[in-house]
Coordinates of C-alpha atoms in Angstrom, one line a residue:
X1 CA -180.9 65.6 62.5
X2 CA -180.8 67.9 59.5
X3 CA -183.6 67.7 57.0
X4 CA -181.6 69.0 54.1
X5 CA -179.6 66.5 52.0
X6 CA -175.9 66.9 53.0
X7 CA -173.3 66.8 50.3
X8 CA -175.9 67.0 47.5
X9 CA -173.5 67.4 44.6
X10 CA -172.9 64.6 42.1
X11 CA -170.1 62.4 43.6
X12 CA -168.6 61.3 40.3
X13 CA -168.0 64.4 38.1
X14 CA -166.0 62.5 35.5
X15 CA -168.9 60.2 34.5
X16 CA -172.3 61.9 34.8
X17 CA -175.7 60.7 33.7
X18 CA -178.8 62.8 34.2
X19 CA -180.9 60.2 36.0
X20 CA -179.5 59.8 39.5
X21 CA -180.7 60.1 43.1
X22 CA -178.7 61.2 46.1
X23 CA -179.4 59.0 49.2
X24 CA -177.5 61.1 51.7
X25 CA -179.4 62.3 54.8
X26 CA -181.2 60.4 57.5
X27 CA -180.8 56.7 57.8
X28 CA -181.6 54.3 60.6
X29 CA -178.5 53.2 62.5
X30 CA -177.4 50.8 65.2
X31 CA -174.1 49.9 66.8
X32 CA -173.2 46.2 66.9
X33 CA -170.2 46.0 69.2
X34 CA -170.1 42.2 69.3
X35 CA -170.7 41.8 65.6
X36 CA -173.5 39.5 66.4
X37 CA -176.2 41.5 64.6
X38 CA -176.8 39.0 61.7
X39 CA -177.4 36.2 64.3
X40 CA -179.7 38.5 66.3
X41 CA -181.9 39.4 63.3
X42 CA -180.8 43.0 63.0
X43 CA -180.9 42.8 59.2
X44 CA -184.6 42.1 59.2
X45 CA -185.9 44.8 61.6
X46 CA -186.0 48.5 62.2
X47 CA -182.9 50.0 63.7
X48 CA -182.8 51.9 67.0
X49 CA -181.0 55.2 66.2
X50 CA -180.7 57.7 63.4
X51 CA -177.6 58.9 61.6
X52 CA -176.8 61.6 59.0
X53 CA -175.1 59.9 56.0
X54 CA -172.4 60.4 54.6
X55 CA -170.8 61.3 57.9
X56 CA -169.1 58.5 59.9
X57 CA -170.7 57.7 63.3
X58 CA -167.5 58.9 65.1
X59 CA -168.1 62.5 63.7
X60 CA -170.1 65.3 65.1
X61 CA -171.9 65.8 61.8
X62 CA -173.3 62.3 61.9
X63 CA -175.4 63.1 64.9
X64 CA -173.8 60.1 66.7
X65 CA -170.3 61.2 67.8
X66 CA -169.2 57.9 69.3
X67 CA -165.4 57.7 69.1
X68 CA -165.0 54.3 70.8
X69 CA -164.0 51.3 68.7
X70 CA -167.0 50.2 66.6
X71 CA -166.6 46.6 65.7
X72 CA -169.7 46.6 63.4
X73 CA -172.4 49.1 62.5
X74 CA -175.7 48.7 60.7
X75 CA -177.6 51.1 58.4
X76 CA -181.2 50.9 57.0
X77 CA -183.1 53.0 54.6
X78 CA -186.4 52.5 52.8
X79 CA -187.1 54.5 49.6
X80 CA -189.1 54.5 46.4
X81 CA -187.1 54.1 43.2
X82 CA -188.3 56.8 40.8
X83 CA -191.0 55.4 38.5
X84 CA -189.9 57.6 35.6
X85 CA -186.8 55.4 35.4
X86 CA -189.0 52.7 33.8
X87 CA -187.1 50.6 31.2
X88 CA -183.8 51.0 33.0
X89 CA -181.8 49.0 35.5
X90 CA -180.9 50.6 38.8
X91 CA -177.3 50.8 40.2
X92 CA -176.7 51.4 43.9
X93 CA -173.4 53.2 44.4
X94 CA -171.4 53.6 47.6
X95 CA -168.5 56.0 47.2
X96 CA -166.7 54.7 50.4
X97 CA -167.5 52.5 53.3
X98 CA -164.9 51.6 56.0
X99 CA -163.9 48.7 56.1
X100 CA -165.8 45.5 55.2
X101 CA -169.3 46.1 53.8
X102 CA -172.2 43.8 53.1
X103 CA -175.3 45.2 51.4
X104 CA -178.8 43.7 51.3
X105 CA -181.7 45.1 49.3
X106 CA -185.2 43.8 50.0
X107 CA -183.6 40.9 52.0
X108 CA -181.3 39.8 49.1
X109 CA -177.5 40.2 49.5
X110 CA -176.4 42.3 46.5
X111 CA -172.7 43.1 47.1
X112 CA -169.8 42.7 49.4
X113 CA -166.7 44.9 49.4
X114 CA -163.4 45.1 51.4
X115 CA -161.6 48.4 51.6
X116 CA -162.4 51.7 53.3
X117 CA -161.3 54.1 50.6
X118 CA -162.8 53.0 47.2
X119 CA -166.3 52.9 45.6
X120 CA -168.4 49.8 44.8
X121 CA -171.7 49.3 43.2
X122 CA -174.6 46.8 43.0
X123 CA -176.9 46.2 40.0
X124 CA -180.4 45.8 41.5
X125 CA -181.8 44.0 38.4
X126 CA -184.2 41.3 39.6
X127 CA -184.2 42.7 43.2
X128 CA -185.7 46.2 42.8
X129 CA -186.5 48.4 39.8
X130 CA -188.2 51.7 38.8
X131 CA -191.3 52.3 40.9
X132 CA -190.4 49.6 43.5
X133 CA -189.8 50.1 47.2
X134 CA -186.3 49.3 48.2
X135 CA -185.1 48.5 51.7
X136 CA -181.4 49.0 51.8
X137 CA -179.5 47.4 54.7
X138 CA -175.7 47.8 55.2
X139 CA -173.4 46.2 57.7
X140 CA -169.9 47.6 58.0
X141 CA -167.2 45.8 60.0
X142 CA -164.2 47.6 61.2
X143 CA -162.0 45.5 63.5
X144 CA -159.2 47.1 65.4
X145 CA -156.9 44.1 65.1
X146 CA -154.8 42.7 62.3
X147 CA -153.3 44.2 59.1
X148 CA -155.7 46.6 57.5
X149 CA -155.3 49.7 55.4
X150 CA -156.4 52.3 58.0
X151 CA -154.6 55.4 57.0
X152 CA -154.2 57.7 60.0
X153 CA -156.9 56.1 62.1
X154 CA -155.6 55.4 65.7
X155 CA -155.5 51.9 67.0
X156 CA -155.4 53.1 70.5
X157 CA -158.5 54.6 72.0
X158 CA -157.2 58.2 72.2
X159 CA -155.8 60.3 69.4
X160 CA -152.0 60.6 69.7
X161 CA -149.0 61.8 67.8
X162 CA -150.0 61.8 64.1
X163 CA -152.9 59.4 64.5
X164 CA -156.5 60.5 64.7
X165 CA -160.1 59.6 65.4
X166 CA -161.3 56.5 63.6
X167 CA -163.8 56.4 60.7
X168 CA -166.3 53.5 60.5
X169 CA -169.0 52.7 58.1
X170 CA -170.4 55.0 55.4
X171 CA -168.3 58.1 54.9
X172 CA -168.9 59.2 51.3
X173 CA -172.1 59.7 49.3
X174 CA -174.6 56.9 48.6
X175 CA -176.6 57.2 45.4
X176 CA -178.8 55.5 42.8
X177 CA -178.3 55.7 39.1
X178 CA -180.6 54.6 36.2
X179 CA -178.8 52.8 33.3
X180 CA -180.2 50.9 30.3
X181 CA -179.6 47.1 30.2
X182 CA -176.7 47.6 27.7
X183 CA -174.8 50.6 28.9
X184 CA -171.5 52.5 29.0
X185 CA -169.0 51.8 31.7
X186 CA -166.5 54.3 33.1
X187 CA -164.1 55.3 30.3
X188 CA -160.3 55.6 30.3
X189 CA -159.2 58.9 28.8
X190 CA -155.5 59.1 28.0
X191 CA -154.0 62.5 26.9
X192 CA -151.5 62.3 24.0
X193 CA -149.7 65.7 23.9
X194 CA -147.1 64.6 21.3
X195 CA -149.9 63.8 18.8
X196 CA -152.4 66.4 20.1
X197 CA -155.2 63.9 20.8
X198 CA -157.0 61.9 23.4
X199 CA -157.2 58.1 23.4
X200 CA -160.5 56.7 24.8
X201 CA -161.2 53.2 25.9
X202 CA -165.0 52.8 26.6
X203 CA -166.0 49.5 28.3
X204 CA -169.5 48.3 27.7
X205 CA -171.8 46.0 29.7
X206 CA -172.4 44.0 26.6
X207 CA -172.2 44.1 22.8
X208 CA -175.1 44.4 20.4
X209 CA -175.0 43.9 16.6
X210 CA -175.0 47.2 14.7
X211 CA -174.4 49.4 17.8
X212 CA -171.8 52.1 17.9
X213 CA -169.9 54.2 20.4
X214 CA -169.6 57.9 19.7
X215 CA -167.4 60.5 21.5
X216 CA -167.4 64.2 21.1
X217 CA -164.8 66.7 22.4
X218 CA -165.8 70.3 23.0
X219 CA -164.5 73.5 24.5
X220 CA -166.1 76.9 25.2
X221 CA -166.3 77.6 21.5
X222 CA -168.1 74.4 20.5
X223 CA -167.2 71.1 19.1
X224 CA -163.5 70.3 18.7
X225 CA -163.5 66.7 17.5
X226 CA -165.6 63.6 17.2
X227 CA -165.1 59.9 16.6
X228 CA -167.3 56.8 16.2
X229 CA -166.5 53.1 16.2
X230 CA -168.6 49.9 16.1
X231 CA -169.7 48.7 19.5
X232 CA -170.3 45.0 18.5
X233 CA -166.8 43.8 18.1
X234 CA -164.9 44.7 21.3
X235 CA -165.9 44.7 24.9
X236 CA -164.0 47.9 25.3
X237 CA -164.1 49.9 22.1
X238 CA -161.3 52.4 21.4
X239 CA -161.6 55.8 19.9
X240 CA -159.2 58.7 19.1
X241 CA -160.2 62.3 19.4
X242 CA -157.7 64.3 17.3
X243 CA -157.4 68.0 18.2
X244 CA -156.8 70.5 15.4
X245 CA -153.6 72.5 16.0
X246 CA -155.5 75.8 16.4
X247 CA -157.7 74.3 19.1
X248 CA -155.0 72.5 21.1
X249 CA -154.6 73.9 24.6
X250 CA -152.5 72.2 27.3
X251 CA -153.6 71.7 30.9
X252 CA -151.0 73.5 33.1
X253 CA -150.9 74.9 36.6
X254 CA -151.3 78.4 35.2
X255 CA -153.9 77.5 32.6
X256 CA -155.8 74.4 33.7
X257 CA -157.9 74.0 30.5
X258 CA -160.4 71.2 30.5
X259 CA -162.2 69.9 27.4
X260 CA -165.8 68.6 27.7
X261 CA -166.2 65.0 26.6
X262 CA -169.6 63.5 25.6
X263 CA -170.0 59.7 25.3
X264 CA -172.9 58.1 23.5
X265 CA -173.9 54.5 22.9
X266 CA -175.9 54.4 19.7
X267 CA -178.2 51.5 18.8
X268 CA -178.7 49.9 15.4
X269 CA -181.5 52.3 14.5
X270 CA -179.4 55.3 15.3
X271 CA -181.0 56.1 18.7
X272 CA -178.9 57.1 21.7
X273 CA -179.3 54.2 24.1
X274 CA -177.0 55.6 26.8
X275 CA -175.0 58.8 27.2
X276 CA -172.7 60.3 29.9
X277 CA -170.7 63.5 30.3
X278 CA -167.0 63.7 31.3
X279 CA -164.0 66.0 30.8
X280 CA -160.3 65.7 30.0
X281 CA -157.1 67.7 30.2
X282 CA -154.3 67.6 27.6
X283 CA -151.2 67.0 29.8
X284 CA -148.1 64.9 29.7
X285 CA -145.6 63.6 32.3
X286 CA -142.1 62.5 31.4
X287 CA -138.8 61.7 33.0
X288 CA -135.5 63.0 31.8
X289 CA -132.6 62.0 34.1
X290 CA -133.4 63.4 37.5
X291 CA -136.1 65.7 36.1
X292 CA -139.9 65.1 36.0
X293 CA -141.3 67.1 33.2
X294 CA -144.9 68.3 32.8
X295 CA -145.7 69.0 29.2
X296 CA -142.0 68.9 28.5
X297 CA -141.2 71.6 31.0
X298 CA -139.5 71.6 34.4
X299 CA -142.2 72.6 37.0
X300 CA -140.8 72.6 40.5
X301 CA -143.4 70.8 42.7
X302 CA -144.1 72.9 45.8
X303 CA -146.3 70.3 47.5
X304 CA -148.0 70.3 50.8
X305 CA -149.0 67.3 52.9
X306 CA -152.8 67.3 53.0
X307 CA -154.4 64.7 55.2
X308 CA -158.0 65.6 54.5
X309 CA -159.5 65.8 58.0
X310 CA -162.0 68.2 59.4
X311 CA -163.0 68.8 63.1
X312 CA -166.7 68.0 62.6
X313 CA -166.6 65.6 59.6
X314 CA -163.3 63.7 60.2
X315 CA -162.4 62.2 56.8
X316 CA -165.6 63.6 55.2
X317 CA -165.6 67.2 54.2
X318 CA -168.6 69.1 55.7
X319 CA -169.4 70.6 52.3
X320 CA -168.1 70.9 48.7
X321 CA -167.0 74.4 49.6
X322 CA -164.7 73.0 52.2
X323 CA -162.9 70.9 49.5
X324 CA -162.4 74.0 47.3
X325 CA -161.3 76.1 50.3
X326 CA -158.4 73.7 51.1
X327 CA -157.0 74.0 47.6
X328 CA -157.4 77.8 47.7
X329 CA -155.7 78.0 51.1
X330 CA -152.8 75.9 49.8
X331 CA -152.4 78.1 46.7
X332 CA -152.5 81.2 48.8
X333 CA -149.6 79.9 50.8
X334 CA -147.5 79.4 47.7
X335 CA -148.0 75.7 47.2
X336 CA -148.8 74.4 43.7
X337 CA -150.0 70.9 44.7
X338 CA -150.2 68.3 47.4
X339 CA -149.5 64.8 48.5
X340 CA -152.9 63.5 49.4
X341 CA -151.7 61.7 52.4
X342 CA -152.8 58.4 53.8
X343 CA -156.2 58.6 52.3
X344 CA -157.8 58.2 48.9
X345 CA -159.5 61.6 48.5
X346 CA -163.0 61.8 47.2
X347 CA -163.6 62.4 43.5
X348 CA -165.0 65.9 44.0
X349 CA -161.7 67.1 45.5
X350 CA -159.8 65.8 42.4
X351 CA -162.3 67.5 40.1
X352 CA -161.5 70.8 41.8
X353 CA -157.8 70.1 41.6
X354 CA -158.3 69.5 37.8
X355 CA -160.2 72.8 37.5
X356 CA -157.8 74.9 39.5
X357 CA -154.5 73.5 38.1
X358 CA -153.4 71.9 41.4
X359 CA -150.8 69.1 41.1
X360 CA -151.4 66.0 43.2
X361 CA -149.8 62.7 43.9
X362 CA -152.4 59.9 44.3
X363 CA -151.8 57.9 47.4
X364 CA -153.2 55.1 49.5
X365 CA -154.0 54.9 53.2
X366 CA -151.7 52.0 53.7
X367 CA -150.8 52.5 57.4
X368 CA -152.1 49.5 59.3
X369 CA -149.8 46.9 57.9
X370 CA -147.2 47.2 60.8
X371 CA -148.1 44.5 63.3
X372 CA -145.9 45.9 66.0
X373 CA -142.7 43.8 65.5
X374 CA -139.3 45.3 65.3
X375 CA -137.9 46.7 62.0
X376 CA -135.4 43.9 61.6
X377 CA -138.2 41.2 61.7
X378 CA -141.2 40.7 59.4
X379 CA -143.0 43.6 61.1
X380 CA -144.8 44.7 57.9
X381 CA -147.6 42.4 56.8
X382 CA -149.6 44.1 54.0
X383 CA -152.2 41.8 52.6
X384 CA -153.5 41.1 49.1
X385 CA -156.4 43.4 49.8
X386 CA -154.0 46.3 49.8
X387 CA -153.2 45.5 46.1
X388 CA -156.9 45.0 45.3
X389 CA -158.1 48.3 46.8
X390 CA -155.2 50.3 45.4
X391 CA -156.0 49.1 41.9
X392 CA -159.6 50.2 42.5
X393 CA -158.2 53.7 43.4
X394 CA -156.0 53.9 40.3
X395 CA -158.8 52.8 38.1
X396 CA -161.2 55.4 39.7
X397 CA -158.8 58.3 39.3
X398 CA -156.9 57.5 36.1
X399 CA -158.6 60.3 34.1
X400 CA -157.6 63.2 36.3
X401 CA -155.0 65.5 34.7
X402 CA -154.1 66.9 38.1
X403 CA -152.6 63.5 39.2
X404 CA -149.0 63.5 38.1
X405 CA -147.7 60.5 40.0
X406 CA -148.8 57.5 42.1
X407 CA -147.5 56.4 45.5
X408 CA -149.1 53.2 46.9
X409 CA -147.2 53.0 50.2
X410 CA -145.8 55.3 52.8
X411 CA -143.1 54.9 55.4
X412 CA -143.0 51.1 55.4
X413 CA -139.9 50.1 57.4
X414 CA -138.2 46.8 57.5
X415 CA -134.6 45.8 57.2
X416 CA -133.5 44.1 54.0
X417 CA -133.2 40.4 54.7
X418 CA -131.4 37.6 52.9
X419 CA -134.9 36.3 52.1
X420 CA -137.9 37.8 50.3
X421 CA -140.5 39.0 52.8
X422 CA -144.2 39.7 52.5
X423 CA -143.4 43.4 52.4
X424 CA -141.1 42.8 49.4
X425 CA -143.8 40.8 47.6
X426 CA -146.7 43.2 48.2
X427 CA -144.6 46.3 47.5
X428 CA -143.6 44.9 44.2
X429 CA -147.1 43.8 43.5
X430 CA -148.5 47.3 44.1
X431 CA -145.7 48.8 42.0
X432 CA -146.2 46.5 39.0
X433 CA -150.0 46.6 39.3
X434 CA -149.8 50.4 39.1
X435 CA -147.4 50.4 36.1
X436 CA -149.7 47.9 34.3
X437 CA -152.8 49.9 35.1
X438 CA -151.2 53.2 34.2
X439 CA -148.0 53.4 32.2
X440 CA -148.4 57.2 31.7
X441 CA -147.4 58.4 35.2
X442 CA -144.3 57.8 37.3
X443 CA -144.7 55.5 40.3
X444 CA -143.0 55.9 43.7
X445 CA -142.9 52.4 45.3
X446 CA -143.0 53.8 48.8
X447 CA -142.7 57.3 50.1
X448 CA -139.8 57.5 52.5
X449 CA -138.1 54.8 54.5
X450 CA -138.2 51.3 52.8
X451 CA -137.7 51.4 49.0
X452 CA -138.1 47.8 48.1
X453 CA -138.3 48.1 44.2
X454 CA -134.9 48.7 42.7
X455 CA -136.3 50.2 39.5
X456 CA -138.9 52.5 41.1
X457 CA -139.5 55.5 38.8
X458 CA -138.9 58.0 41.6
X459 CA -136.8 57.9 44.8
X460 CA -137.4 60.1 47.9
X461 CA -136.8 60.5 51.6
X462 CA -138.5 62.1 54.7
X463 CA -136.3 64.3 56.7
X464 CA -137.7 66.3 59.7
X465 CA -134.4 67.8 60.8
X466 CA -135.3 71.3 62.1
X467 CA -131.9 73.0 61.9
X468 CA -131.5 74.4 58.4
X469 CA -127.7 74.0 58.4
X470 CA -127.9 70.3 59.5
X471 CA -130.7 69.8 57.0
X472 CA -128.6 71.3 54.2
X473 CA -125.7 68.9 55.1
X474 CA -128.0 65.9 55.1
X475 CA -129.6 66.8 51.7
X476 CA -126.4 67.8 49.9
X477 CA -125.4 64.5 48.2
X478 CA -127.8 64.4 45.2
X479 CA -125.2 65.7 42.7
X480 CA -122.9 62.8 43.6
X481 CA -125.8 60.3 43.4
X482 CA -125.6 60.0 47.2
X483 CA -128.9 61.5 48.3
X484 CA -130.2 61.3 51.8
X485 CA -131.8 57.9 52.4
X486 CA -133.9 57.1 55.5
X487 CA -131.9 54.9 57.9
X488 CA -133.3 51.9 59.8
X489 CA -133.1 51.2 63.5
X490 CA -129.6 49.7 63.0
X491 CA -127.0 51.5 61.0
X492 CA -125.5 48.3 59.8
X493 CA -128.7 47.1 58.2
X494 CA -130.3 48.9 55.2
X495 CA -134.0 49.2 54.8
X496 CA -134.0 50.3 51.1
X497 CA -132.7 49.2 47.8
X498 CA -129.9 51.6 46.8
X499 CA -130.6 54.8 44.9
X500 CA -130.1 54.3 41.2
X501 CA -130.2 57.8 39.7
X502 CA -133.9 58.4 39.6
X503 CA -135.7 61.8 40.0
X504 CA -135.5 62.6 43.7
X505 CA -137.4 64.8 46.1
X506 CA -137.8 65.3 49.8
X507 CA -141.4 64.2 50.1
X508 CA -141.8 65.1 53.8
X509 CA -140.0 67.8 55.7
X510 CA -140.7 70.7 58.1
X511 CA -143.6 69.9 60.3
X512 CA -142.7 72.9 62.4
X513 CA -144.4 72.6 65.7
X514 CA -146.2 75.9 66.5
X515 CA -149.4 76.8 68.3
X516 CA -149.1 80.1 70.2
X517 CA -152.4 79.6 72.1
X518 CA -151.7 76.1 73.3
X519 CA -150.6 75.7 77.0
X520 CA -149.7 72.1 76.2
X521 CA -147.4 73.2 73.4
X522 CA -145.7 75.8 75.6
X523 CA -145.2 73.2 78.4
X524 CA -143.7 70.5 76.2
X525 CA -144.3 68.0 73.5
X526 CA -147.3 66.1 74.8
X527 CA -148.4 63.6 72.1
X528 CA -152.0 63.5 73.3
X529 CA -152.5 67.3 73.4
X530 CA -149.9 69.0 71.3
X531 CA -147.5 67.3 69.0
X532 CA -145.0 68.3 66.3
X533 CA -141.6 67.5 64.9
X534 CA -138.5 68.5 66.8
X535 CA -138.2 71.4 69.2
X536 CA -140.9 74.0 69.2
X537 CA -140.0 77.4 67.7
X538 CA -139.5 80.2 70.2
X539 CA -142.0 82.5 68.6
X540 CA -143.6 83.3 65.2
X541 CA -140.5 85.1 63.9
X542 CA -138.5 82.0 64.6
X543 CA -141.1 80.0 62.6
X544 CA -140.5 82.1 59.5
X545 CA -136.8 81.9 59.8
X546 CA -136.8 78.1 60.2
X547 CA -139.4 77.7 57.4
X548 CA -137.4 79.9 55.0
X549 CA -134.1 78.2 55.9
X550 CA -135.5 74.7 55.3
X551 CA -137.3 75.6 52.1
X552 CA -134.1 77.4 50.7
X553 CA -132.1 74.2 51.0
X554 CA -134.4 72.4 48.6
X555 CA -135.1 75.4 46.3
X556 CA -131.4 75.9 45.8
X557 CA -130.7 72.3 44.7
X558 CA -130.8 72.2 40.9
X559 CA -131.5 68.5 40.8
X560 CA -134.3 68.5 43.3
X561 CA -137.6 68.3 41.3
X562 CA -139.8 69.3 44.3
X563 CA -140.6 68.9 47.9
X564 CA -143.6 68.3 50.2
X565 CA -143.9 70.4 53.4
X566 CA -145.7 68.9 56.4
X567 CA -148.5 70.1 56.5
X568 CA -151.5 72.2 55.3
X569 CA -153.5 72.3 58.6
X570 CA -153.2 71.3 62.2
X571 CA -155.0 68.0 62.7
X572 CA -156.3 67.4 66.2
X573 CA -153.2 67.3 68.5
X574 CA -150.7 67.5 65.6
X575 CA -150.1 71.2 65.6
X576 CA -147.7 71.8 62.7
X577 CA -150.0 73.1 60.0
X578 CA -149.7 76.4 58.1
X579 CA -153.4 76.9 59.1
X580 CA -155.3 75.8 62.2
X581 CA -157.5 72.8 62.2
X582 CA -160.6 75.0 61.6
X583 CA -158.8 76.5 58.6
X584 CA -158.3 79.9 60.3
X585 CA -155.0 81.7 60.0
X586 CA -152.3 81.2 62.6
X587 CA -149.4 82.7 60.4
X588 CA -148.8 85.5 58.0
X589 CA -149.5 83.5 54.9
X590 CA -148.0 86.2 52.7
X591 CA -144.6 85.5 54.2
X592 CA -145.0 81.7 53.7
X593 CA -146.0 82.5 50.0
X594 CA -143.0 84.7 49.5
X595 CA -140.5 82.2 50.9
X596 CA -141.7 79.5 48.6
X597 CA -142.4 81.2 45.3
X598 CA -139.0 82.5 44.4
X599 CA -137.5 80.8 41.4
X600 CA -136.1 77.3 42.2
X601 CA -132.7 76.3 40.9
X602 CA -134.4 73.3 39.2
X603 CA -136.5 75.7 37.1
X604 CA -133.4 77.6 35.9

């Protein structure tokens, strides 16, 4: 066990208060394979093992490294809440726990949460306060059966194809925060490029007569704008921060300018009762015909599929430097953004995407809804919890300027029936919920395969054809409003609503299978040891020729607003990354960069 606090940085950089305490590090831990721990009194006693939080027990960095199915796990930590927080309430935050979590503090249940990708909190008022001892007990359940948003976690014992080692329990930072009884809640900050301003909605825990909310906008030269409104009339006061013309600076991929935002809750006597720091980028997204415009300009989206796995931490980055390195590796290869694939990435990653001008599509780890039936039946059974957790993700990440689109589902596949199915209902619910939660960004109902929402803002396909000429033929129909659409298992039965002229891109392609050192790769496509799309290239030069040929097809289409290449790194047995799983080079990245960064026809 390490004695240093792992992942010590503040986990929520868009809403920071000074009084917080990182609870990462050593916790007591115990497996509960039969999920009988509550009956056996596990919640009331010391646990048998030790684990390093925030790393999942399947990972090496956790100190456990158990990759079997873990039906339930328990955590326990005893700590002293800082006495200097006197006069405040204490919030206990979990950034992510997979899958169903129940939390007790000092023997009192304080919160339950379903969903493995999104944060949740408990107010410890009446249970534990400043100066008190707090005994935190967490039970996380993670069944292998039934519909569940799992992302890329394998439901067989072994990793195979493009499915990987599971993640159970706590896998992001746990922390405490001191807040006054009446306090600010996380704001919504909406950029308004047309009017050169930011619109702020600042929810409050309660309203007090005579109180006010104040917002200040600043850049490197000092204050840019300020606004103040009464805080006793609306549960979520609204403010406008108007930016003078000579201080307006857009957030772009080449100049990712961020303004500092300071929020203050002022009491009736003029004292600052609560304050938090945030930031914002002035950036717009619009649709014009088949074009997606960023700040009114065509920016070809050279995206890479990023699955956010590491050999030693699994879904948890071993360090903040590892998060930054993945963005820098992507930029070095000529990409300007990513699909954050089958996972809701941690907030620190999005902060660095904001800071580095890196375009991302916010996605959900929805795989796990397919219950194994055939495509023509009701094989897809996403549950209401998919909608609930996805809304939590959109709410969490609304303020990030780097996010330029939302995609709640990926590769759902089911033939269109003469009746409305559960997949239809949940897909539409996720689409409409996203549009209601955020009308400022385009929404892609499902990436690839089954488009169930006729009016989806964006349409796409996945095409892993490895022959550039065949790929060109397949992708050539966009000008005639007949783009490539993923087929179902039967050619006479459609799986998608028809294309209706939306902006279109190939959101997965390539996946070129290449690992020169792998004997399994040389011998054949073994889905347990070495796996990729299509026939393996003969040698490295063949890789560059195929990569360039495939990329050229999409760069040369004036109506194609972008693409997403599979993928940034190898992940376990899936050996089709630009980089190896350990992030070392396996290709001449300068050649990859050169092939991608010539001017796209779309930009002309």
